Coordinates of C-alpha atoms in Angstrom, one line a residue:
M1 CA 119.2 111.0 107.3
S2 CA 116.7 112.7 109.5
S3 CA 113.2 113.9 108.6
E4 CA 114.4 117.5 109.0
Q5 CA 116.2 117.1 105.7
W6 CA 112.9 117.2 103.9
A7 CA 110.0 119.6 104.0
V8 CA 106.5 118.9 102.7
L9 CA 104.8 122.2 101.5
M10 CA 101.2 122.6 100.4
E11 CA 99.9 125.5 98.4
E12 CA 96.4 126.9 99.0
S13 CA 95.2 125.0 95.9
G14 CA 96.3 121.7 97.5
K15 CA 99.4 121.1 95.3
V16 CA 102.2 119.5 97.3
H17 CA 105.9 120.1 97.0
V18 CA 108.5 117.8 98.6
V19 CA 111.7 119.8 99.1
E20 CA 115.1 118.6 100.3
I21 CA 116.6 121.0 102.8
T22 CA 120.0 121.6 101.3
S23 CA 122.3 124.5 101.7
G24 CA 122.7 127.1 98.9
S25 CA 120.4 128.5 96.3
T26 CA 118.7 125.8 94.4
K27 CA 116.0 125.8 91.7
I28 CA 113.0 123.9 92.9
K29 CA 110.5 123.0 90.2
G30 CA 107.2 124.9 90.8
L31 CA 108.7 127.2 93.5
G32 CA 111.7 128.9 91.9
V33 CA 115.2 129.6 93.1
F34 CA 115.9 129.9 96.9
D35 CA 118.1 128.5 99.7
P36 CA 116.0 125.7 101.3
E37 CA 118.0 125.6 104.5
K38 CA 117.7 129.3 105.2
K39 CA 114.1 129.4 104.1
L40 CA 112.7 126.2 105.7
S41 CA 114.9 125.0 108.6
N42 CA 113.0 127.1 111.2
V43 CA 109.5 126.6 109.7
A44 CA 107.6 124.2 112.1
I45 CA 104.9 121.7 111.1
G46 CA 101.7 123.7 110.6
E47 CA 103.4 127.0 110.1
G48 CA 103.1 129.0 106.8
V49 CA 105.9 130.3 104.6
T50 CA 106.0 132.6 101.6
I51 CA 108.2 131.6 98.7
G52 CA 108.1 134.0 95.8
Q53 CA 104.4 134.7 95.2
K54 CA 103.2 131.6 96.8
E55 CA 101.8 131.1 100.3
L56 CA 102.5 127.6 101.5
R57 CA 102.1 125.6 104.7
R58 CA 104.5 122.9 106.0
L59 CA 102.8 119.5 106.7
P60 CA 104.0 116.2 108.1
A61 CA 105.5 113.8 105.5
R62 CA 102.8 111.2 105.6
L63 CA 101.8 108.8 102.8
P64 CA 99.1 111.1 101.1
E65 CA 101.5 114.1 101.1
L66 CA 104.4 112.1 99.7
S67 CA 102.1 110.5 97.1
K68 CA 100.8 113.9 96.0
G69 CA 104.3 115.4 95.8
M70 CA 106.1 112.4 94.3
L71 CA 108.3 112.6 91.2
R72 CA 106.5 111.2 88.2
R73 CA 107.5 109.6 85.0
A74 CA 105.5 106.5 84.4
Q75 CA 101.7 106.4 85.1
T76 CA 101.2 105.6 88.8
I77 CA 98.7 103.2 90.5
S78 CA 96.2 105.3 92.3
A79 CA 95.5 105.2 96.1
K80 CA 92.1 103.6 95.2
D81 CA 93.7 100.6 93.6
A82 CA 96.7 100.5 95.9
G83 CA 94.5 100.3 99.0
F84 CA 92.5 97.5 97.4
F85 CA 95.7 95.5 96.7
I86 CA 97.0 96.0 100.2
A87 CA 93.7 94.8 101.7
R88 CA 92.9 91.9 99.4
L89 CA 96.5 90.6 99.5
G90 CA 96.6 90.9 103.2
I91 CA 99.9 92.8 103.2
G92 CA 101.2 93.6 106.7
S93 CA 104.1 93.6 109.1
G94 CA 106.7 90.9 108.5
D95 CA 105.5 90.0 105.1
A96 CA 107.6 89.5 102.0
V97 CA 106.3 91.3 98.9
L98 CA 107.5 91.1 95.3
E99 CA 106.5 94.0 93.0
A100 CA 107.3 93.8 89.3
G101 CA 106.9 97.1 87.4
I102 CA 107.9 99.7 89.9
G103 CA 107.3 102.7 87.6
S104 CA 107.3 105.9 89.6
A105 CA 106.7 103.9 92.8
G106 CA 103.1 105.0 93.5
L107 CA 102.1 101.5 94.7
S108 CA 105.6 101.0 96.2
L109 CA 105.0 103.8 98.7
H110 CA 101.8 102.1 99.9
I111 CA 103.5 98.7 100.2
A112 CA 106.3 100.2 102.2
R113 CA 104.0 102.0 104.6
A114 CA 101.9 98.8 105.1
L115 CA 105.0 96.6 105.8
G116 CA 106.5 98.9 108.3
G117 CA 110.0 98.1 109.7
S118 CA 109.8 94.3 109.7
G119 CA 108.9 93.3 106.1
T120 CA 110.8 92.7 102.9
H121 CA 110.0 94.6 99.7
T122 CA 111.6 93.5 96.5
T123 CA 111.0 95.5 93.3
V124 CA 111.9 94.6 89.7
E125 CA 112.0 97.0 86.8
P126 CA 113.6 96.7 83.3
R127 CA 113.4 100.4 82.4
L128 CA 116.2 102.3 84.1
E129 CA 114.6 105.7 83.4
H130 CA 111.5 104.7 85.4
A131 CA 113.4 102.9 88.1
E132 CA 115.5 106.0 88.9
V133 CA 112.4 108.1 89.6
G134 CA 110.7 105.3 91.6
L135 CA 113.7 104.6 93.7
E136 CA 114.1 108.3 94.5
N137 CA 110.5 108.5 95.7
L138 CA 111.3 105.5 98.0
R139 CA 114.5 107.1 99.2
R140 CA 112.5 110.2 100.3
A141 CA 110.0 108.0 102.2
K142 CA 112.7 106.0 103.9
S143 CA 114.4 109.2 105.1
V144 CA 111.2 110.6 106.7
W145 CA 109.3 107.6 108.0
Q146 CA 110.2 106.1 111.4
E147 CA 109.8 102.5 110.0
F148 CA 110.7 101.3 106.6
P149 CA 111.0 97.7 105.3
Q150 CA 114.1 96.1 103.9
H151 CA 114.0 97.1 100.3
H152 CA 115.9 95.4 97.4
H153 CA 115.8 96.4 93.8
V154 CA 116.5 94.2 90.8
E155 CA 117.0 95.6 87.3
G156 CA 115.6 93.5 84.5
N157 CA 112.5 91.6 83.4
I158 CA 110.9 89.6 86.1
E159 CA 111.0 86.4 83.9
D160 CA 114.8 86.7 83.9
S161 CA 115.1 87.7 87.5
I162 CA 113.6 84.7 89.4
E163 CA 117.0 83.5 90.7
A164 CA 117.8 87.0 91.9
V165 CA 114.5 87.6 93.7
T166 CA 114.5 84.2 95.4
A167 CA 118.1 84.8 96.6
I168 CA 116.7 87.9 98.4
H169 CA 113.8 85.9 99.9
P170 CA 113.0 82.3 99.1
S171 CA 109.2 82.9 98.8
Y172 CA 106.8 85.8 98.8
D173 CA 103.5 86.3 100.7
A174 CA 102.3 88.6 98.0
I175 CA 103.3 89.4 94.4
I176 CA 102.0 92.3 92.3
L177 CA 102.5 92.6 88.6
D178 CA 102.0 95.9 86.7
L179 CA 103.3 94.9 83.3
P180 CA 102.4 95.2 79.6
D181 CA 102.5 91.4 79.2
H182 CA 101.3 89.3 82.3
P183 CA 101.3 85.6 81.2
P184 CA 105.1 85.1 81.0
A185 CA 105.5 86.8 84.3
I186 CA 102.7 84.8 86.0
S187 CA 104.3 81.6 84.8
A188 CA 107.7 82.6 86.1
V189 CA 106.6 83.8 89.6
A190 CA 103.8 81.4 90.5
E191 CA 106.2 79.0 92.3
C192 CA 107.7 82.0 94.2
L193 CA 104.3 82.4 96.1
S194 CA 104.1 81.0 99.6
M195 CA 101.3 78.5 100.2
G196 CA 98.2 80.6 100.6
G197 CA 99.9 83.7 99.2
R198 CA 98.2 85.9 96.6
L199 CA 99.2 87.4 93.3
A200 CA 97.7 90.6 91.8
C201 CA 97.7 91.9 88.3
Y202 CA 97.0 95.5 87.2
C203 CA 95.6 95.4 83.6
P204 CA 94.8 98.6 81.6
V205 CA 92.6 96.7 79.1
T206 CA 90.2 93.8 79.1
S207 CA 92.4 91.6 76.8
Q208 CA 95.2 91.8 79.4
L209 CA 92.7 90.8 82.2
E210 CA 91.6 87.7 80.3
A211 CA 95.1 86.7 79.4
A212 CA 96.1 87.1 83.1
W213 CA 93.2 85.0 84.2
V214 CA 94.0 82.2 81.8
A215 CA 97.7 82.3 82.8
C216 CA 96.9 82.1 86.5
E217 CA 94.8 79.0 86.0
S218 CA 97.5 77.4 83.8
A219 CA 100.0 78.1 86.6
G220 CA 97.8 76.3 89.2
L221 CA 96.5 79.5 90.9
H222 CA 92.9 80.0 91.9
V223 CA 91.4 83.3 90.7
E224 CA 89.6 84.9 93.6
W225 CA 88.4 88.1 92.0
A226 CA 88.6 90.1 88.9
G227 CA 87.0 93.4 88.0
E228 CA 87.3 97.2 88.4
L229 CA 86.8 99.7 91.1
M230 CA 84.8 102.9 90.4
E231 CA 85.4 106.1 92.3
R232 CA 83.0 109.1 92.3
E233 CA 83.8 112.3 94.1
W234 CA 81.1 114.5 95.5
G235 CA 81.2 118.2 96.6
R236 CA 79.0 120.9 97.9
A237 CA 76.6 122.5 95.5
S238 CA 76.5 126.4 95.2
R239 CA 72.9 126.5 96.4
G240 CA 73.3 124.0 99.1
G241 CA 73.3 120.2 99.2
M242 CA 75.8 117.8 97.7
R243 CA 76.2 116.5 94.2
P244 CA 78.7 114.6 92.1
V245 CA 81.8 116.6 91.1
N246 CA 82.1 117.2 87.3
G247 CA 84.9 115.2 85.9
P248 CA 85.8 111.7 84.7
F249 CA 84.2 108.7 86.3
G250 CA 86.8 106.9 88.4
H251 CA 87.8 103.9 86.3
T252 CA 91.6 103.4 86.2
A253 CA 92.3 99.7 85.3
F254 CA 91.1 96.1 85.6
L255 CA 92.4 94.2 88.6
L256 CA 92.8 90.5 89.3
I257 CA 93.6 88.6 92.5
A258 CA 94.7 84.9 92.5
Q259 CA 95.8 82.6 95.3
R260 CA 98.1 79.7 95.6
L261 CA 96.2 76.8 97.3

């Protein structure tokens, strides 16, 4: 599948649409009914196009655009937290990464981009309705990026899937858990970590963070860091100068990083 089978379109407001270039009239959410092949095939990157009452511009299908235009069902891990996980876990070319709790694949897109074409990415998700959305977002990315890791998906709870994930890869350089109950998963996956590998937990509330910390120590892992990342956007003031943008302060969840030593 070539990148020409997808088009990334941005409205003036910044809203992004990822449209598959198929033949025949199709209803595209947010854009209406039109024939994508006739309308978009000859629109080059950077050029504008009018669809209905909307003026849009075609952009390259890079990570920020695919993230903005991704299909959503479950709450996604933000770029702020995803970037932190990538950096603190040291994820890069050739690594093997295990991700339990794929959701809509917000974090999965960042992992795939960091791994490039020589890594292994294994995802585990018990909820089929979430996995279908997340896997479709990964399919889009695979079709437009020049490099994409070997991806394997396992349906089920991570605690019950250890044999399946180790059959795919015997050990993992990084493991990320985005789950409602971390301790059973931590106990199950700790031995799957390579020596020196790191595990990360995404915890919406402090009780989950504490439970994850205790579970990591019980599993013989060293907790390197736990806390939260705050994000505060600034913009230009109407009378000149810069000031914080009105809106929620950027807390999303509590994060934990632990290492196998």
